Amino acid sequence: MAEVLPTYLDPETFAMVTGGRETTARLLENKFDFIFFTGNNPTGKIVMTAAAKHLTPLALELGGKNPCYVDGCCKFQNAANRIVSTKFFNCGQNCLAPNYVICTADTQDRLIPCLRQAIHRFYGPNPQESPDLGRMINDEHFQRVRALLDCGRVVIGGETDEHDRYIAPTVLADVKEWEPVMQQEIFGPILPIFTVPSLDEAIQYIKCGDDPLIVYAYSCHRKVVNRVLDSTSSGNFSGNDGVTHTSLVSLPYGGVGFSGFGKYRGKFSFDLFTNQRGCLIRRMGLEAINRIRYPPYTECKLRMMMAATEVRRRCFCTLL
């Protein structure tokens, strides 16, 4: 961004500072009109605390444990293709990546071969040689993500190369709720599969966690997709697809609760950074009509004021 922005924007209109946590902390000591932050939840709390000192409005996009429900009635290879392309984009280091698949045990057995085929098709027989698979951003995150391979049972991938910061696209089966891979945002190329007896238990498990940035649902039945949509809370929702919705400027994008707040993309970005200032300008004349709001107050003036300010609805209004 530091290299590209000056080619599109006048350098006199913006300033860019690159650095880590210390640099960010120093910047946040200053007073800004608005702060937009994207990152993890712990850092988001630090940014929000700093903004509160100056009562600075802000937007936070924080990610979270994005669930991906796969129904038993599903075109499994299509679903696997879309899950794999979304999960392993940028080596899993993207806030929209599915953090886990949740399904029945039977669905898990049918989905795993399709996931294996999709990974082989996208990244070849040796993903480490694929130019389309990224690497972990640094040694710290490589070690953190590699430690998660001890969870569940590795059914696809699992290979690592510390010198190359390479972790193969990996699928874990039969993971348990209390294991670390189910307790933190993975932000790496590991996809755990958590099994439940039915859709009801899947929805209940999702609802027990913090609100994620996005919920995914795959099913050939529209009613199943709609039920997951209606029964869960998240910043975004995608039915039978991966990240396509993020390319649609007509849709707002952002978190809710634990995954952040503030919607952006397209005109929503313009609105987010805009102070919607209510303005009223009138002429100096026609003073007579103001008498009903001037003292002394009477019942007659009250009735006239209520009649003038009453909201009249000619038909029923439905809120969607």
Short mmCIF file of C-alpha atoms in Angstrom, two decimals:
data_model
loop_
_atom_site.label_atom_id
_atom_site.label_comp_id
_atom_site.label_asym_id
_atom_site.label_seq_id
_atom_site.Cartn_x
_atom_site.Cartn_y
_atom_site.Cartn_z
CA MET A 1 0.00 0.00 0.00
CA ALA A 2 2.87 2.36 0.79
CA GLU A 3 4.20 1.83 -2.74
CA VAL A 4 0.90 1.89 -4.62
CA LEU A 5 -1.19 4.63 -2.96
CA PRO A 6 1.00 7.54 -4.11
CA THR A 7 0.40 6.51 -7.72
CA TYR A 8 -3.38 6.95 -7.27
CA LEU A 9 -3.72 9.71 -4.67
CA ASP A 10 -2.15 13.11 -4.24
CA PRO A 11 0.58 12.62 -1.58
CA GLU A 12 -0.43 15.98 -0.11
CA THR A 13 -3.85 14.57 0.86
CA PHE A 14 -2.78 11.65 3.04
CA ALA A 15 -0.02 10.36 5.29
CA MET A 16 1.06 6.75 5.67
CA VAL A 17 2.99 5.35 8.60
CA THR A 18 4.21 1.75 8.58
CA GLY A 19 5.10 -0.06 11.76
CA GLY A 20 4.00 -2.51 14.44
CA ARG A 21 2.15 -2.29 17.73
CA GLU A 22 4.38 0.39 19.25
CA THR A 23 3.91 2.65 16.24
CA THR A 24 0.16 2.10 16.30
CA ALA A 25 0.02 2.90 20.02
CA ARG A 26 1.85 6.20 19.45
CA LEU A 27 -0.49 7.13 16.61
CA LEU A 28 -3.55 6.43 18.74
CA GLU A 29 -2.38 8.97 21.31
CA ASN A 30 -3.45 11.64 18.84
CA LYS A 31 -6.99 12.85 18.27
CA PHE A 32 -8.63 11.84 14.98
CA ASP A 33 -12.03 12.53 13.47
CA PHE A 34 -12.57 8.84 12.75
CA ILE A 35 -10.68 5.56 13.13
CA PHE A 36 -11.10 2.49 10.95
CA PHE A 37 -9.33 -0.62 12.18
CA THR A 38 -9.14 -4.12 10.76
CA GLY A 39 -7.34 -6.84 12.69
CA ASN A 40 -7.81 -9.22 15.59
CA ASN A 41 -10.07 -8.81 18.60
CA PRO A 42 -7.43 -8.13 21.31
CA THR A 43 -5.88 -5.32 19.26
CA GLY A 44 -9.35 -4.02 18.43
CA LYS A 45 -10.02 -3.56 22.15
CA ILE A 46 -6.80 -1.55 22.46
CA VAL A 47 -7.83 0.68 19.55
CA MET A 48 -11.32 1.16 20.97
CA THR A 49 -9.91 2.08 24.41
CA ALA A 50 -7.61 4.66 22.84
CA ALA A 51 -10.47 6.11 20.80
CA ALA A 52 -12.64 6.41 23.91
CA LYS A 53 -10.15 8.85 25.48
CA HIS A 54 -11.00 11.39 22.78
CA LEU A 55 -14.58 10.18 22.15
CA THR A 56 -13.47 9.38 18.61
CA PRO A 57 -15.97 7.41 16.51
CA LEU A 58 -14.58 4.28 14.92
CA ALA A 59 -15.29 1.14 12.93
CA LEU A 60 -13.78 -2.24 13.78
CA GLU A 61 -13.51 -5.25 11.47
CA LEU A 62 -12.23 -8.07 13.66
CA GLY A 63 -12.96 -11.46 12.14
CA GLY A 64 -13.78 -14.40 14.42
CA LYS A 65 -14.63 -18.11 14.33
CA ASN A 66 -16.51 -18.24 11.03
CA PRO A 67 -18.63 -21.42 10.92
CA CYS A 68 -19.42 -23.32 7.73
CA TYR A 69 -22.44 -25.63 7.90
CA VAL A 70 -22.62 -28.38 5.26
CA ASP A 71 -25.93 -30.16 4.91
CA GLY A 72 -26.34 -33.86 4.13
CA CYS A 73 -28.26 -32.94 0.98
CA CYS A 74 -25.59 -31.08 -0.91
CA LYS A 75 -23.55 -31.15 -4.11
CA PHE A 76 -20.44 -32.05 -2.18
CA GLN A 77 -17.82 -31.41 -4.84
CA ASN A 78 -19.22 -27.97 -5.60
CA ALA A 79 -19.31 -27.14 -1.90
CA ALA A 80 -15.76 -28.48 -1.42
CA ASN A 81 -14.44 -26.36 -4.29
CA ARG A 82 -15.90 -23.21 -2.81
CA ILE A 83 -14.84 -24.01 0.74
CA VAL A 84 -11.25 -24.81 -0.29
CA SER A 85 -10.85 -21.71 -2.47
CA THR A 86 -12.11 -19.48 0.35
CA LYS A 87 -10.27 -21.21 3.19
CA PHE A 88 -6.81 -21.49 1.66
CA PHE A 89 -6.73 -18.13 -0.11
CA ASN A 90 -3.59 -16.33 1.12
CA CYS A 91 -2.69 -19.47 3.09
CA GLY A 92 -5.82 -19.09 5.23
CA GLN A 93 -4.73 -15.64 6.39
CA ASN A 94 -7.94 -13.81 5.55
CA CYS A 95 -10.73 -12.80 7.88
CA LEU A 96 -13.41 -14.42 5.68
CA ALA A 97 -11.88 -17.89 5.81
CA PRO A 98 -14.17 -20.60 7.23
CA ASN A 99 -12.71 -21.43 10.63
CA TYR A 100 -14.41 -24.79 10.83
CA VAL A 101 -16.89 -27.00 9.02
CA ILE A 102 -19.80 -28.21 11.13
CA CYS A 103 -21.84 -31.18 9.90
CA THR A 104 -22.97 -34.70 10.75
CA ALA A 105 -20.50 -37.61 10.85
CA ASP A 106 -22.00 -39.06 7.67
CA THR A 107 -21.61 -35.73 5.88
CA GLN A 108 -17.99 -35.51 7.07
CA ASP A 109 -17.21 -38.89 5.46
CA ARG A 110 -18.73 -37.77 2.16
CA LEU A 111 -17.13 -34.32 2.21
CA ILE A 112 -13.50 -35.28 2.95
CA PRO A 113 -12.81 -37.00 -0.42
CA CYS A 114 -14.23 -33.96 -2.21
CA LEU A 115 -12.03 -31.62 -0.19
CA ARG A 116 -9.01 -33.77 -1.07
CA GLN A 117 -9.90 -33.62 -4.76
CA ALA A 118 -10.36 -29.85 -4.67
CA ILE A 119 -7.00 -29.30 -2.94
CA HIS A 120 -5.26 -31.55 -5.47
CA ARG A 121 -6.96 -29.77 -8.36
CA PHE A 122 -6.14 -26.26 -7.13
CA TYR A 123 -2.61 -26.78 -5.78
CA GLY A 124 -1.35 -29.95 -7.46
CA PRO A 125 0.13 -33.15 -5.99
CA ASN A 126 2.74 -31.12 -4.06
CA PRO A 127 1.14 -27.89 -2.82
CA GLN A 128 4.51 -26.57 -1.64
CA GLU A 129 5.50 -26.15 -5.28
CA SER A 130 2.27 -24.38 -6.22
CA PRO A 131 2.66 -20.67 -7.07
CA ASP A 132 -0.93 -20.16 -5.88
CA LEU A 133 -0.41 -21.15 -2.24
CA GLY A 134 0.99 -18.55 0.11
CA ARG A 135 3.15 -18.85 3.21
CA MET A 136 2.67 -17.89 6.85
CA ILE A 137 3.45 -14.24 7.37
CA ASN A 138 6.16 -14.76 10.01
CA ASP A 139 7.80 -17.36 12.26
CA GLU A 140 5.59 -16.55 15.24
CA HIS A 141 2.37 -17.32 13.39
CA PHE A 142 3.94 -20.35 11.73
CA GLN A 143 4.69 -21.86 15.14
CA ARG A 144 1.24 -20.96 16.47
CA VAL A 145 -0.62 -22.56 13.57
CA ARG A 146 1.65 -25.61 13.38
CA ALA A 147 0.83 -26.39 17.01
CA LEU A 148 -2.83 -26.74 16.04
CA LEU A 149 -1.98 -29.83 13.96
CA ASP A 150 -2.02 -31.83 17.18
CA CYS A 151 -5.79 -31.40 17.36
CA GLY A 152 -8.20 -33.98 15.99
CA ARG A 153 -7.06 -36.35 13.27
CA VAL A 154 -5.16 -35.22 10.16
CA VAL A 155 -6.95 -36.61 7.11
CA ILE A 156 -5.51 -34.29 4.45
CA GLY A 157 -2.15 -32.52 4.42
CA GLY A 158 -0.33 -31.91 7.69
CA GLU A 159 3.14 -31.42 6.16
CA THR A 160 5.23 -28.45 7.30
CA ASP A 161 8.54 -26.81 6.42
CA GLU A 162 9.78 -24.36 9.04
CA HIS A 163 12.50 -22.91 6.81
CA ASP A 164 9.91 -22.07 4.13
CA ARG A 165 7.17 -21.20 6.67
CA TYR A 166 5.07 -23.69 4.72
CA ILE A 167 2.04 -25.46 6.11
CA ALA A 168 0.19 -27.71 3.67
CA PRO A 169 -3.56 -27.24 3.15
CA THR A 170 -4.78 -29.39 6.00
CA VAL A 171 -8.11 -30.88 7.02
CA LEU A 172 -8.65 -32.20 10.55
CA ALA A 173 -11.46 -34.66 11.29
CA ASP A 174 -13.14 -35.59 14.56
CA VAL A 175 -11.98 -32.49 16.41
CA LYS A 176 -13.35 -31.85 19.88
CA GLU A 177 -15.01 -28.70 21.12
CA TRP A 178 -12.37 -28.04 23.80
CA GLU A 179 -9.32 -28.41 21.55
CA PRO A 180 -7.30 -25.23 20.78
CA VAL A 181 -8.19 -25.33 17.08
CA MET A 182 -11.84 -24.79 18.05
CA GLN A 183 -11.10 -22.10 20.64
CA GLN A 184 -9.22 -19.51 18.57
CA GLU A 185 -9.33 -17.89 15.16
CA ILE A 186 -7.00 -20.09 13.13
CA PHE A 187 -5.81 -17.61 10.49
CA GLY A 188 -3.88 -20.33 8.71
CA PRO A 189 -4.32 -23.26 6.27
CA ILE A 190 -6.00 -25.66 8.70
CA LEU A 191 -9.67 -26.61 8.34
CA PRO A 192 -11.16 -28.61 11.23
CA ILE A 193 -14.41 -30.54 10.85
CA PHE A 194 -16.63 -30.62 13.92
CA THR A 195 -19.43 -33.19 13.87
CA VAL A 196 -22.88 -32.87 15.44
CA PRO A 197 -25.95 -35.13 15.30
CA SER A 198 -28.21 -32.73 13.35
CA LEU A 199 -28.88 -29.24 12.04
CA ASP A 200 -30.48 -28.27 15.36
CA GLU A 201 -27.29 -29.03 17.27
CA ALA A 202 -25.22 -27.21 14.63
CA ILE A 203 -27.29 -24.06 15.01
CA GLN A 204 -27.16 -24.31 18.79
CA TYR A 205 -23.36 -24.65 18.73
CA ILE A 206 -22.98 -21.63 16.45
CA LYS A 207 -25.28 -19.55 18.65
CA CYS A 208 -23.33 -20.43 21.80
CA GLY A 209 -20.20 -18.79 20.41
CA ASP A 210 -19.41 -15.13 19.79
CA ASP A 211 -20.96 -13.51 16.72
CA PRO A 212 -18.63 -14.26 13.78
CA LEU A 213 -17.81 -12.03 10.85
CA ILE A 214 -19.60 -14.41 8.48
CA VAL A 215 -21.64 -17.62 8.55
CA TYR A 216 -21.56 -20.04 5.60
CA ALA A 217 -24.23 -22.63 4.80
CA TYR A 218 -24.25 -25.19 1.99
CA SER A 219 -27.36 -27.16 1.10
CA CYS A 220 -29.52 -28.06 -1.90
CA HIS A 221 -32.55 -27.11 0.19
CA ARG A 222 -33.28 -23.39 0.36
CA LYS A 223 -35.18 -23.93 3.60
CA VAL A 224 -32.04 -25.26 5.28
CA VAL A 225 -29.95 -22.29 4.15
CA ASN A 226 -32.67 -19.86 5.26
CA ARG A 227 -32.97 -21.57 8.61
CA VAL A 228 -29.26 -21.14 9.31
CA LEU A 229 -29.59 -17.52 8.21
CA ASP A 230 -32.62 -16.83 10.40
CA SER A 231 -31.30 -18.69 13.46
CA THR A 232 -27.79 -17.23 13.70
CA SER A 233 -26.22 -13.81 14.15
CA SER A 234 -23.21 -12.62 12.18
CA GLY A 235 -21.86 -9.61 10.35
CA ASN A 236 -22.43 -11.30 6.99
CA PHE A 237 -23.95 -14.47 5.58
CA SER A 238 -23.20 -16.51 2.47
CA GLY A 239 -25.35 -19.36 1.26
CA ASN A 240 -23.78 -21.89 -1.12
CA ASP A 241 -20.83 -19.66 -1.97
CA GLY A 242 -17.55 -18.32 -0.68
CA VAL A 243 -16.30 -14.75 -0.96
CA THR A 244 -18.37 -13.63 -3.96
CA HIS A 245 -20.51 -11.37 -1.80
CA THR A 246 -17.47 -9.27 -0.90
CA SER A 247 -17.13 -8.20 -4.54
CA LEU A 248 -20.68 -6.83 -4.61
CA VAL A 249 -20.58 -3.14 -3.75
CA SER A 250 -24.36 -3.24 -3.28
CA LEU A 251 -23.91 -5.33 -0.10
CA PRO A 252 -22.64 -3.93 3.22
CA TYR A 253 -19.68 -5.67 4.80
CA GLY A 254 -18.57 -5.72 8.41
CA GLY A 255 -18.91 -7.43 11.75
CA VAL A 256 -21.34 -7.40 14.65
CA GLY A 257 -20.57 -7.65 18.34
CA PHE A 258 -17.38 -9.66 18.90
CA SER A 259 -16.49 -9.47 15.19
CA GLY A 260 -16.66 -5.67 15.13
CA PHE A 261 -19.06 -2.98 14.00
CA GLY A 262 -19.46 -0.54 11.13
CA LYS A 263 -20.40 -1.45 7.56
CA TYR A 264 -18.40 -0.58 4.47
CA ARG A 265 -17.81 -1.45 0.77
CA GLY A 266 -19.11 0.71 -2.08
CA LYS A 267 -21.38 3.54 -0.97
CA PHE A 268 -21.49 2.03 2.50
CA SER A 269 -17.82 3.07 2.85
CA PHE A 270 -18.72 6.63 1.87
CA ASP A 271 -21.56 6.68 4.40
CA LEU A 272 -19.32 5.20 7.12
CA PHE A 273 -16.80 8.03 6.81
CA THR A 274 -19.46 10.71 6.40
CA ASN A 275 -21.01 12.78 9.17
CA GLN A 276 -24.69 12.90 8.24
CA ARG A 277 -25.35 16.43 9.40
CA GLY A 278 -28.98 17.42 9.79
CA CYS A 279 -29.55 20.99 8.57
CA LEU A 280 -32.57 23.33 8.60
CA ILE A 281 -32.51 26.79 7.03
CA ARG A 282 -35.66 28.91 6.80
CA ARG A 283 -36.65 32.48 6.02
CA MET A 284 -36.91 35.21 8.63
CA GLY A 285 -40.55 35.94 7.81
CA LEU A 286 -43.83 34.15 8.64
CA GLU A 287 -43.38 34.71 12.38
CA ALA A 288 -47.09 34.24 13.02
CA ILE A 289 -46.89 30.47 12.60
CA ASN A 290 -44.30 30.30 15.41
CA ARG A 291 -46.73 31.60 18.02
CA ILE A 292 -48.01 28.13 18.83
CA ARG A 293 -44.56 27.14 20.19
CA TYR A 294 -43.96 30.33 22.17
CA PRO A 295 -45.06 30.87 25.82
CA PRO A 296 -47.54 31.22 27.36
CA TYR A 297 -48.50 27.57 26.70
CA THR A 298 -52.16 26.65 26.41
CA GLU A 299 -54.18 23.52 25.65
CA CYS A 300 -55.14 25.05 22.32
CA LYS A 301 -51.50 25.57 21.36
CA LEU A 302 -50.70 22.00 22.44
CA ARG A 303 -53.45 20.57 20.23
CA MET A 304 -52.28 22.63 17.28
CA MET A 305 -48.65 21.58 17.79
CA MET A 306 -49.58 17.89 18.05
CA ALA A 307 -51.70 18.12 14.91
CA ALA A 308 -48.87 19.82 13.02
CA THR A 309 -46.23 17.26 14.07
CA GLU A 310 -48.32 14.09 13.88
CA VAL A 311 -46.99 11.39 11.58
CA ARG A 312 -49.83 10.12 9.42
CA ARG A 313 -49.55 6.72 7.77
CA ARG A 314 -51.91 5.90 4.96
CA CYS A 315 -51.09 2.17 4.92
CA PHE A 316 -49.35 -0.47 6.98
CA CYS A 317 -45.56 -0.37 6.97
CA THR A 318 -43.57 -3.63 6.91
CA LEU A 319 -40.01 -3.61 8.17
CA LEU A 320 -37.81 -6.23 6.49
#
